[in-house]
Tab-separated table of C-alpha atoms in Angstrom:
chain	number	residue	atom	x	y	z
A	1	MET	CA	29.065	-53.214	-5.521
A	2	THR	CA	27.511	-51.418	-2.552
A	3	GLU	CA	29.157	-52.549	0.690
A	4	GLN	CA	27.610	-50.005	3.059
A	5	LEU	CA	24.268	-48.234	3.068
A	6	THR	CA	23.333	-45.283	5.276
A	7	LEU	CA	19.626	-44.486	5.579
A	8	ILE	CA	17.498	-41.949	7.374
A	9	ALA	CA	16.357	-43.838	10.460
A	10	PRO	CA	13.339	-45.938	9.429
A	11	ASP	CA	9.924	-46.415	11.038
A	12	ASP	CA	7.730	-49.506	11.214
A	13	TRP	CA	4.183	-48.490	10.292
A	14	HIS	CA	2.523	-51.743	11.413
A	15	LEU	CA	3.555	-54.241	14.094
A	16	HIS	CA	2.440	-56.253	17.116
A	17	PHE	CA	4.327	-56.019	20.398
A	18	ARG	CA	1.858	-58.148	22.406
A	19	ASP	CA	1.907	-57.379	26.141
A	20	GLY	CA	3.273	-58.356	29.541
A	21	ASP	CA	6.703	-59.938	29.765
A	22	MET	CA	6.875	-60.386	25.992
A	23	LEU	CA	7.402	-56.627	25.686
A	24	LYS	CA	10.898	-57.106	27.145
A	25	GLU	CA	11.770	-59.004	23.952
A	26	THR	CA	9.682	-57.349	21.272
A	27	VAL	CA	10.224	-53.674	22.093
A	28	PRO	CA	14.062	-53.739	22.188
A	29	ALA	CA	14.129	-55.891	19.040
A	30	THR	CA	12.186	-53.221	17.153
A	31	ALA	CA	13.842	-50.201	18.784
A	32	ARG	CA	17.303	-51.421	17.717
A	33	CYS	CA	16.708	-49.906	14.262
A	34	PHE	CA	13.260	-48.274	14.063
A	35	LYS	CA	12.675	-44.831	15.568
A	36	ARG	CA	8.877	-45.134	15.624
A	37	ALA	CA	6.365	-47.924	15.253
A	38	VAL	CA	2.598	-48.058	14.818
A	39	VAL	CA	1.459	-50.487	17.494
A	40	MET	CA	-1.526	-52.717	16.838
A	41	PRO	CA	-4.249	-52.807	19.525
A	42	ASN	CA	-5.452	-56.439	19.340
A	43	LEU	CA	-4.563	-57.379	22.907
A	44	VAL	CA	-6.742	-59.332	25.323
A	45	PRO	CA	-8.793	-57.318	26.144
A	46	PRO	CA	-8.365	-55.062	23.087
A	47	VAL	CA	-7.224	-51.439	23.311
A	48	THR	CA	-10.537	-49.741	22.513
A	49	ASN	CA	-10.172	-46.250	23.994
A	50	ALA	CA	-7.749	-43.486	24.944
A	51	LYS	CA	-7.248	-44.643	28.525
A	52	LEU	CA	-6.282	-48.170	27.500
A	53	ALA	CA	-4.014	-46.830	24.740
A	54	MET	CA	-2.123	-44.574	27.139
A	55	GLU	CA	-1.720	-47.388	29.672
A	56	TYR	CA	-0.363	-49.643	26.922
A	57	ARG	CA	1.976	-46.886	25.741
A	58	ASP	CA	3.389	-46.642	29.262
A	59	ARG	CA	4.030	-50.388	29.388
A	60	ILE	CA	5.847	-50.183	26.050
A	61	SER	CA	7.909	-47.213	27.252
A	62	ASN	CA	8.875	-49.114	30.389
A	63	ALA	CA	10.197	-51.938	28.193
A	64	THR	CA	12.214	-49.592	25.958
A	65	PRO	CA	15.965	-49.615	26.639
A	66	ALA	CA	17.157	-46.346	28.142
A	67	SER	CA	19.917	-46.142	25.531
A	68	VAL	CA	17.583	-45.782	22.537
A	69	ASP	CA	15.236	-43.085	21.303
A	70	PHE	CA	12.020	-44.848	20.339
A	71	THR	CA	8.421	-43.640	20.102
A	72	PRO	CA	5.415	-45.975	19.958
A	73	ILE	CA	2.545	-44.626	17.846
A	74	MET	CA	-0.643	-45.785	19.481
A	75	THR	CA	-3.858	-47.011	17.878
A	76	ILE	CA	-7.283	-48.031	19.105
A	77	TYR	CA	-9.345	-51.045	18.108
A	78	LEU	CA	-12.671	-50.413	16.405
A	79	THR	CA	-15.741	-52.361	17.476
A	80	ASN	CA	-19.419	-51.976	16.685
A	81	GLN	CA	-19.674	-50.150	20.025
A	82	THR	CA	-17.054	-47.499	19.151
A	83	THR	CA	-18.527	-43.997	19.478
A	84	ALA	CA	-17.669	-40.584	18.101
A	85	GLU	CA	-16.610	-39.591	21.599
A	86	ASP	CA	-14.160	-42.517	21.742
A	87	ILE	CA	-12.524	-41.201	18.569
A	88	LYS	CA	-12.334	-37.609	19.797
A	89	GLU	CA	-10.892	-38.610	23.175
A	90	ALA	CA	-8.318	-40.878	21.545
A	91	LYS	CA	-7.190	-38.186	19.108
A	92	ALA	CA	-6.918	-35.652	21.927
A	93	ALA	CA	-4.712	-38.117	23.832
A	94	GLY	CA	-2.343	-38.441	20.883
A	95	VAL	CA	-3.682	-41.616	19.260
A	96	LEU	CA	-3.108	-41.230	15.518
A	97	ALA	CA	-5.086	-44.132	14.060
A	98	ALA	CA	-7.821	-46.688	14.598
A	99	LYS	CA	-7.584	-50.281	13.415
A	100	LEU	CA	-10.411	-52.052	11.636
A	101	TYR	CA	-10.409	-55.833	11.967
A	102	PRO	CA	-13.316	-57.760	10.509
A	103	ALA	CA	-14.391	-60.080	13.324
A	104	GLY	CA	-12.414	-63.319	13.210
A	105	ALA	CA	-9.878	-62.126	10.625
A	106	THR	CA	-6.737	-62.666	12.713
A	107	THR	CA	-5.268	-63.062	16.219
A	108	ASN	CA	-7.505	-61.679	18.979
A	109	SER	CA	-10.073	-60.276	16.553
A	110	SER	CA	-13.209	-61.938	17.928
A	111	ALA	CA	-14.333	-58.646	19.501
A	112	ALA	CA	-13.896	-56.713	16.276
A	113	VAL	CA	-16.309	-55.371	13.699
A	114	SER	CA	-19.148	-57.595	12.517
A	115	SER	CA	-21.154	-54.855	10.761
A	116	LEU	CA	-19.014	-52.503	8.691
A	117	ASN	CA	-21.945	-50.391	7.511
A	118	SER	CA	-22.712	-49.311	11.059
A	119	LEU	CA	-19.299	-47.640	11.332
A	120	GLN	CA	-19.970	-44.932	8.752
A	121	PRO	CA	-20.622	-42.271	11.447
A	122	VAL	CA	-17.330	-43.263	13.099
A	123	PHE	CA	-15.452	-42.944	9.799
A	124	GLU	CA	-16.896	-39.460	9.355
A	125	VAL	CA	-15.664	-38.370	12.787
A	126	MET	CA	-12.247	-39.899	12.104
A	127	ALA	CA	-11.960	-37.833	8.920
A	128	GLU	CA	-12.953	-34.680	10.815
A	129	GLN	CA	-10.394	-35.417	13.538
A	130	GLY	CA	-7.611	-36.311	11.107
A	131	MET	CA	-7.330	-39.852	12.479
A	132	LEU	CA	-6.147	-42.535	10.070
A	133	LEU	CA	-8.099	-45.717	9.392
A	134	LEU	CA	-5.886	-48.818	9.292
A	135	ILE	CA	-7.554	-51.845	7.736
A	136	HIS	CA	-6.967	-55.584	7.868
A	137	GLY	CA	-8.514	-56.127	4.471
A	138	GLU	CA	-10.067	-59.578	4.441
A	139	VAL	CA	-13.598	-60.886	4.568
A	140	THR	CA	-14.185	-63.750	6.971
A	141	GLU	CA	-17.185	-65.606	5.521
A	142	SER	CA	-16.377	-69.315	5.622
A	143	HIS	CA	-17.582	-69.993	2.070
A	144	ILE	CA	-15.011	-67.597	0.550
A	145	ASP	CA	-11.665	-69.160	-0.307
A	146	ILE	CA	-8.910	-67.903	1.991
A	147	PHE	CA	-6.770	-66.942	-1.022
A	148	ASP	CA	-9.576	-64.694	-2.354
A	149	ARG	CA	-10.510	-62.898	0.845
A	150	GLU	CA	-8.416	-59.774	0.285
A	151	LYS	CA	-9.815	-59.181	-3.190
A	152	VAL	CA	-13.400	-59.742	-2.030
A	153	PHE	CA	-12.898	-57.302	0.863
A	154	ILE	CA	-11.611	-54.649	-1.525
A	155	ASP	CA	-14.554	-55.102	-3.875
A	156	GLN	CA	-17.284	-55.409	-1.263
A	157	HIS	CA	-16.099	-53.108	1.529
A	158	LEU	CA	-12.998	-51.041	0.866
A	159	LYS	CA	-14.193	-49.396	-2.337
A	160	PRO	CA	-17.400	-48.117	-0.648
A	161	ILE	CA	-15.503	-46.943	2.456
A	162	VAL	CA	-13.093	-44.921	0.323
A	163	ALA	CA	-15.835	-43.591	-1.964
A	164	ASN	CA	-18.035	-42.531	0.955
A	165	ASN	CA	-15.169	-40.925	2.909
A	166	PRO	CA	-12.931	-39.059	0.451
A	167	ASP	CA	-11.274	-37.031	3.224
A	168	LEU	CA	-10.416	-40.066	5.363
A	169	LYS	CA	-6.839	-41.306	5.204
A	170	VAL	CA	-6.848	-45.091	4.789
A	171	VAL	CA	-3.991	-47.588	5.005
A	172	LEU	CA	-4.651	-51.060	3.629
A	173	GLU	CA	-2.285	-53.009	5.831
A	174	HIS	CA	0.033	-55.891	4.862
A	175	ILE	CA	-1.175	-56.156	1.260
A	176	THR	CA	-0.705	-59.532	-0.412
A	177	THR	CA	-2.246	-59.425	-3.893
A	178	LYS	CA	-1.981	-57.726	-7.264
A	179	ASP	CA	-5.595	-56.692	-6.688
A	180	ALA	CA	-4.531	-54.702	-3.630
A	181	VAL	CA	-1.590	-53.125	-5.460
A	182	ASP	CA	-3.818	-52.077	-8.348
A	183	PHE	CA	-6.495	-50.641	-6.044
A	184	VAL	CA	-4.045	-48.608	-3.956
A	185	LEU	CA	-2.154	-47.226	-6.950
A	186	GLN	CA	-5.384	-46.172	-8.668
A	187	ALA	CA	-6.999	-44.686	-5.547
A	188	SER	CA	-6.717	-41.104	-4.342
A	189	SER	CA	-3.725	-39.714	-2.482
A	190	ASN	CA	-5.567	-40.469	0.785
A	191	VAL	CA	-5.143	-44.229	0.272
A	192	ALA	CA	-1.867	-46.060	0.940
A	193	ALA	CA	-0.621	-49.513	1.942
A	194	THR	CA	2.043	-51.320	3.931
A	195	VAL	CA	3.840	-54.473	2.858
A	196	THR	CA	5.700	-57.025	4.990
A	197	PRO	CA	9.053	-58.733	4.426
A	198	GLN	CA	7.411	-62.162	4.267
A	199	HIS	CA	5.005	-61.178	1.496
A	200	LEU	CA	7.881	-59.730	-0.529
A	201	MET	CA	10.130	-62.743	0.033
A	202	LEU	CA	7.750	-65.708	0.027
A	203	ASN	CA	4.720	-67.159	-1.699
A	204	ARG	CA	2.363	-69.981	-0.809
A	205	ASN	CA	4.859	-72.617	-1.977
A	206	ASP	CA	7.009	-71.542	0.970
A	207	LEU	CA	4.105	-72.337	3.273
A	208	LEU	CA	2.896	-75.632	1.813
A	209	VAL	CA	5.428	-77.409	-0.418
A	210	GLY	CA	7.255	-80.233	1.350
A	211	GLY	CA	4.969	-80.018	4.369
A	212	VAL	CA	3.300	-77.189	6.243
A	213	ARG	CA	5.789	-74.634	7.585
A	214	PRO	CA	4.015	-73.069	10.556
A	215	HIS	CA	6.513	-70.244	11.042
A	216	ASN	CA	5.672	-68.927	7.565
A	217	PHE	CA	1.958	-68.908	8.366
A	218	CYS	CA	0.522	-65.425	8.665
A	219	LEU	CA	-2.749	-63.642	7.927
A	220	PRO	CA	-3.387	-62.530	5.294
A	221	VAL	CA	-1.929	-65.811	4.106
A	222	LEU	CA	0.901	-65.986	1.560
A	223	LYS	CA	-0.428	-65.943	-1.987
A	224	ARG	CA	0.716	-67.374	-5.325
A	225	ASN	CA	3.936	-66.257	-7.017
A	226	THR	CA	2.183	-63.865	-9.418
A	227	HIS	CA	0.905	-61.807	-6.478
A	228	GLN	CA	4.329	-61.830	-4.821
A	229	GLN	CA	5.851	-60.507	-8.047
A	230	ALA	CA	3.253	-57.715	-8.192
A	231	LEU	CA	4.246	-56.605	-4.680
A	232	ARG	CA	7.932	-56.664	-5.599
A	233	GLU	CA	7.340	-54.656	-8.754
A	234	ALA	CA	5.325	-52.108	-6.798
A	235	VAL	CA	8.041	-51.385	-4.228
A	236	ALA	CA	10.692	-51.361	-6.959
A	237	SER	CA	8.702	-48.681	-8.778
A	238	GLY	CA	9.300	-46.243	-5.928
A	239	THR	CA	5.631	-45.400	-5.460
A	240	PRO	CA	5.074	-43.259	-2.342
A	241	LYS	CA	1.773	-45.054	-1.718
A	242	ILE	CA	3.380	-48.261	-0.394
A	243	PHE	CA	5.709	-48.210	2.592
A	244	LEU	CA	7.268	-50.360	5.303
A	245	GLY	CA	5.074	-52.226	7.775
A	246	THR	CA	6.549	-55.466	9.094
A	247	ASP	CA	3.418	-56.880	10.752
A	248	SER	CA	5.948	-58.471	13.105
A	249	ALA	CA	3.722	-60.731	15.199
A	250	PRO	CA	5.311	-62.965	17.837
A	251	HIS	CA	3.931	-66.228	19.145
A	252	GLU	CA	5.611	-68.745	21.413
A	253	LYS	CA	6.963	-71.741	19.512
A	254	ARG	CA	4.480	-74.065	21.183
A	255	ASN	CA	1.611	-71.945	19.861
A	256	LYS	CA	2.934	-72.020	16.302
A	257	GLU	CA	3.806	-75.709	16.163
A	258	ASN	CA	0.476	-77.226	17.112
A	259	ALA	CA	-2.989	-77.868	15.721
A	260	CYS	CA	-3.830	-74.159	16.082
A	261	GLY	CA	-0.794	-72.894	14.205
A	262	CYS	CA	-1.218	-69.273	15.289
A	263	ALA	CA	-0.803	-66.736	12.484
A	264	GLY	CA	2.119	-64.343	12.547
A	265	CYS	CA	5.794	-63.987	11.619
A	266	TYR	CA	8.160	-62.468	14.159
A	267	SER	CA	10.417	-60.432	11.884
A	268	ALA	CA	11.663	-57.699	14.242
A	269	TRP	CA	15.034	-59.414	14.672
A	270	SER	CA	15.938	-58.953	11.022
A	271	ALA	CA	13.319	-56.712	9.415
A	272	ILE	CA	15.353	-53.829	7.994
A	273	GLU	CA	18.049	-56.259	6.882
A	274	LEU	CA	15.526	-58.433	5.037
A	275	TYR	CA	13.972	-55.453	3.289
A	276	ALA	CA	17.475	-54.420	2.191
A	277	GLN	CA	18.025	-57.902	0.816
A	278	VAL	CA	14.798	-57.701	-1.203
A	279	PHE	CA	15.600	-54.259	-2.588
A	280	GLU	CA	19.092	-55.410	-3.545
A	281	GLU	CA	17.635	-58.448	-5.344
A	282	LEU	CA	15.350	-56.081	-7.229
A	283	GLY	CA	18.244	-53.814	-8.155
A	284	CYS	CA	16.737	-50.798	-6.425
A	285	LEU	CA	18.627	-50.221	-3.171
A	286	ASP	CA	18.330	-46.524	-3.958
A	287	LYS	CA	14.554	-46.848	-3.353
A	288	LEU	CA	14.875	-48.369	0.135
A	289	GLU	CA	15.287	-45.128	2.086
A	290	ASN	CA	12.062	-43.570	0.844
A	291	PHE	CA	10.152	-46.837	1.381
A	292	ALA	CA	11.501	-47.321	4.916
A	293	SER	CA	12.002	-43.788	6.186
A	294	VAL	CA	10.083	-41.157	4.219
A	295	PHE	CA	6.824	-42.286	2.598
A	296	GLY	CA	5.156	-43.493	5.795
A	297	ALA	CA	6.010	-40.351	7.733
A	298	ASP	CA	4.726	-38.199	4.884
A	299	PHE	CA	1.433	-40.090	4.713
A	300	TYR	CA	0.910	-39.855	8.476
A	301	GLY	CA	1.783	-36.160	8.398
A	302	LEU	CA	4.779	-36.608	10.700
A	303	PRO	CA	8.313	-35.235	10.357
A	304	VAL	CA	10.905	-37.478	8.775
A	305	ASN	CA	13.521	-38.652	11.278
A	306	THR	CA	16.790	-36.732	11.396
A	307	SER	CA	19.137	-39.480	12.628
A	308	THR	CA	20.499	-42.286	10.451
A	309	ILE	CA	21.300	-45.986	10.544
A	310	THR	CA	23.953	-47.843	8.587
A	311	LEU	CA	23.726	-51.298	7.053
A	312	VAL	CA	26.858	-53.167	6.021
A	313	LYS	CA	27.219	-56.026	3.548
A	314	GLN	CA	28.069	-58.670	6.115
A	315	PRO	CA	26.292	-62.031	5.966
A	316	TRP	CA	24.895	-63.366	9.235
A	317	GLN	CA	22.544	-66.129	10.300
A	318	ILE	CA	19.236	-65.514	11.995
A	319	PRO	CA	19.073	-67.697	15.129
A	320	SER	CA	16.926	-70.800	15.229
A	321	GLU	CA	15.206	-69.724	18.428
A	322	ILE	CA	15.064	-66.821	20.876
A	323	GLU	CA	14.274	-67.295	24.539
A	324	LEU	CA	11.472	-65.100	25.844
A	325	PRO	CA	11.564	-63.633	29.355
A	326	ASN	CA	9.213	-66.407	30.507
A	327	GLY	CA	11.705	-69.047	29.349
A	328	GLU	CA	9.631	-70.143	26.352
A	329	PRO	CA	11.292	-70.192	22.920
A	330	ILE	CA	10.103	-68.187	19.948
A	331	VAL	CA	11.179	-68.898	16.371
A	332	PRO	CA	12.018	-65.701	14.458
A	333	PHE	CA	11.046	-65.253	10.833
A	334	PHE	CA	13.644	-66.703	8.435
A	335	ALA	CA	15.220	-68.702	11.284
A	336	ASN	CA	18.547	-70.382	10.404
A	337	GLU	CA	18.706	-68.497	7.104
A	338	THR	CA	21.576	-66.238	6.059
A	339	VAL	CA	20.912	-62.534	5.545
A	340	ALA	CA	23.218	-60.478	3.329
A	341	TRP	CA	22.967	-57.180	5.244
A	342	ARG	CA	23.582	-56.369	8.886
A	343	LEU	CA	22.792	-53.345	11.004
A	344	LYS	CA	25.962	-51.566	12.066
A	345	LEU	CA	25.739	-50.910	15.796
């Protein structure tokens, strides 16, 4: 039985830090084990250009503990007003990717894209500049069942985007369905995906059976067990096209436990440990390092980290709540549950 596991230092290829005082919690929680993280731009107001991205990067850097080596990878937020010049300026400033949210798809996405077809010139410039397109792959039309929205997006929008832009690198973020797995695995080498701990560990029973569990509510929403199993089989296969992206997304407890029930699971406190638990359950701990530390860097065209982390087989309990700098509590993902692996500090 494996009692200790040393990995190349991992990266988180999709997360939400939020802003302001919350950065004092979210940035150190991620930097404790991840060397780099792709930071989502859906702030209020959204990060839509190079100047805003660099200002946000500075705020993140100011919240990073001096004792750790951590690099935020910045993104910009696409709107129907995004121009070719916005893309060129962002790439020149070091922004590696742009995020496509269909308007209304998730937290702070009201300013996002309402006409995907109009972005074709932007996609062409992104391909020329070598900037990645990161996609929240759901349609938002009210008549389409929430459990079908990822599949419909793939069929109606993602397939044409990929077909029309063969040189554009595309990441379908936080995939949740067998449909997404099948599409990504059959697509060209310029198409990849991230998958979260919650979508590997849970299905919609964990959201709805025995009463609604607001801290398991995220978007895209948890799907049925057959889709969860497809995700687990995909990561167990060792495919380089699917890699780690937590989608860690904090909300104050009061904003999760109310009529709004904000979407998002704050997994930074236990992310690498939970992935290790999943890979151990699947009997493929030997696949974890590539998933967490190699495949994402390769797809982004970045060097693999040279330092390492060590996980030990030492059960521990995720706390029920964490106090934010403003005094408000936040409930971490998998609160009060026991995790089999622990980061060795």
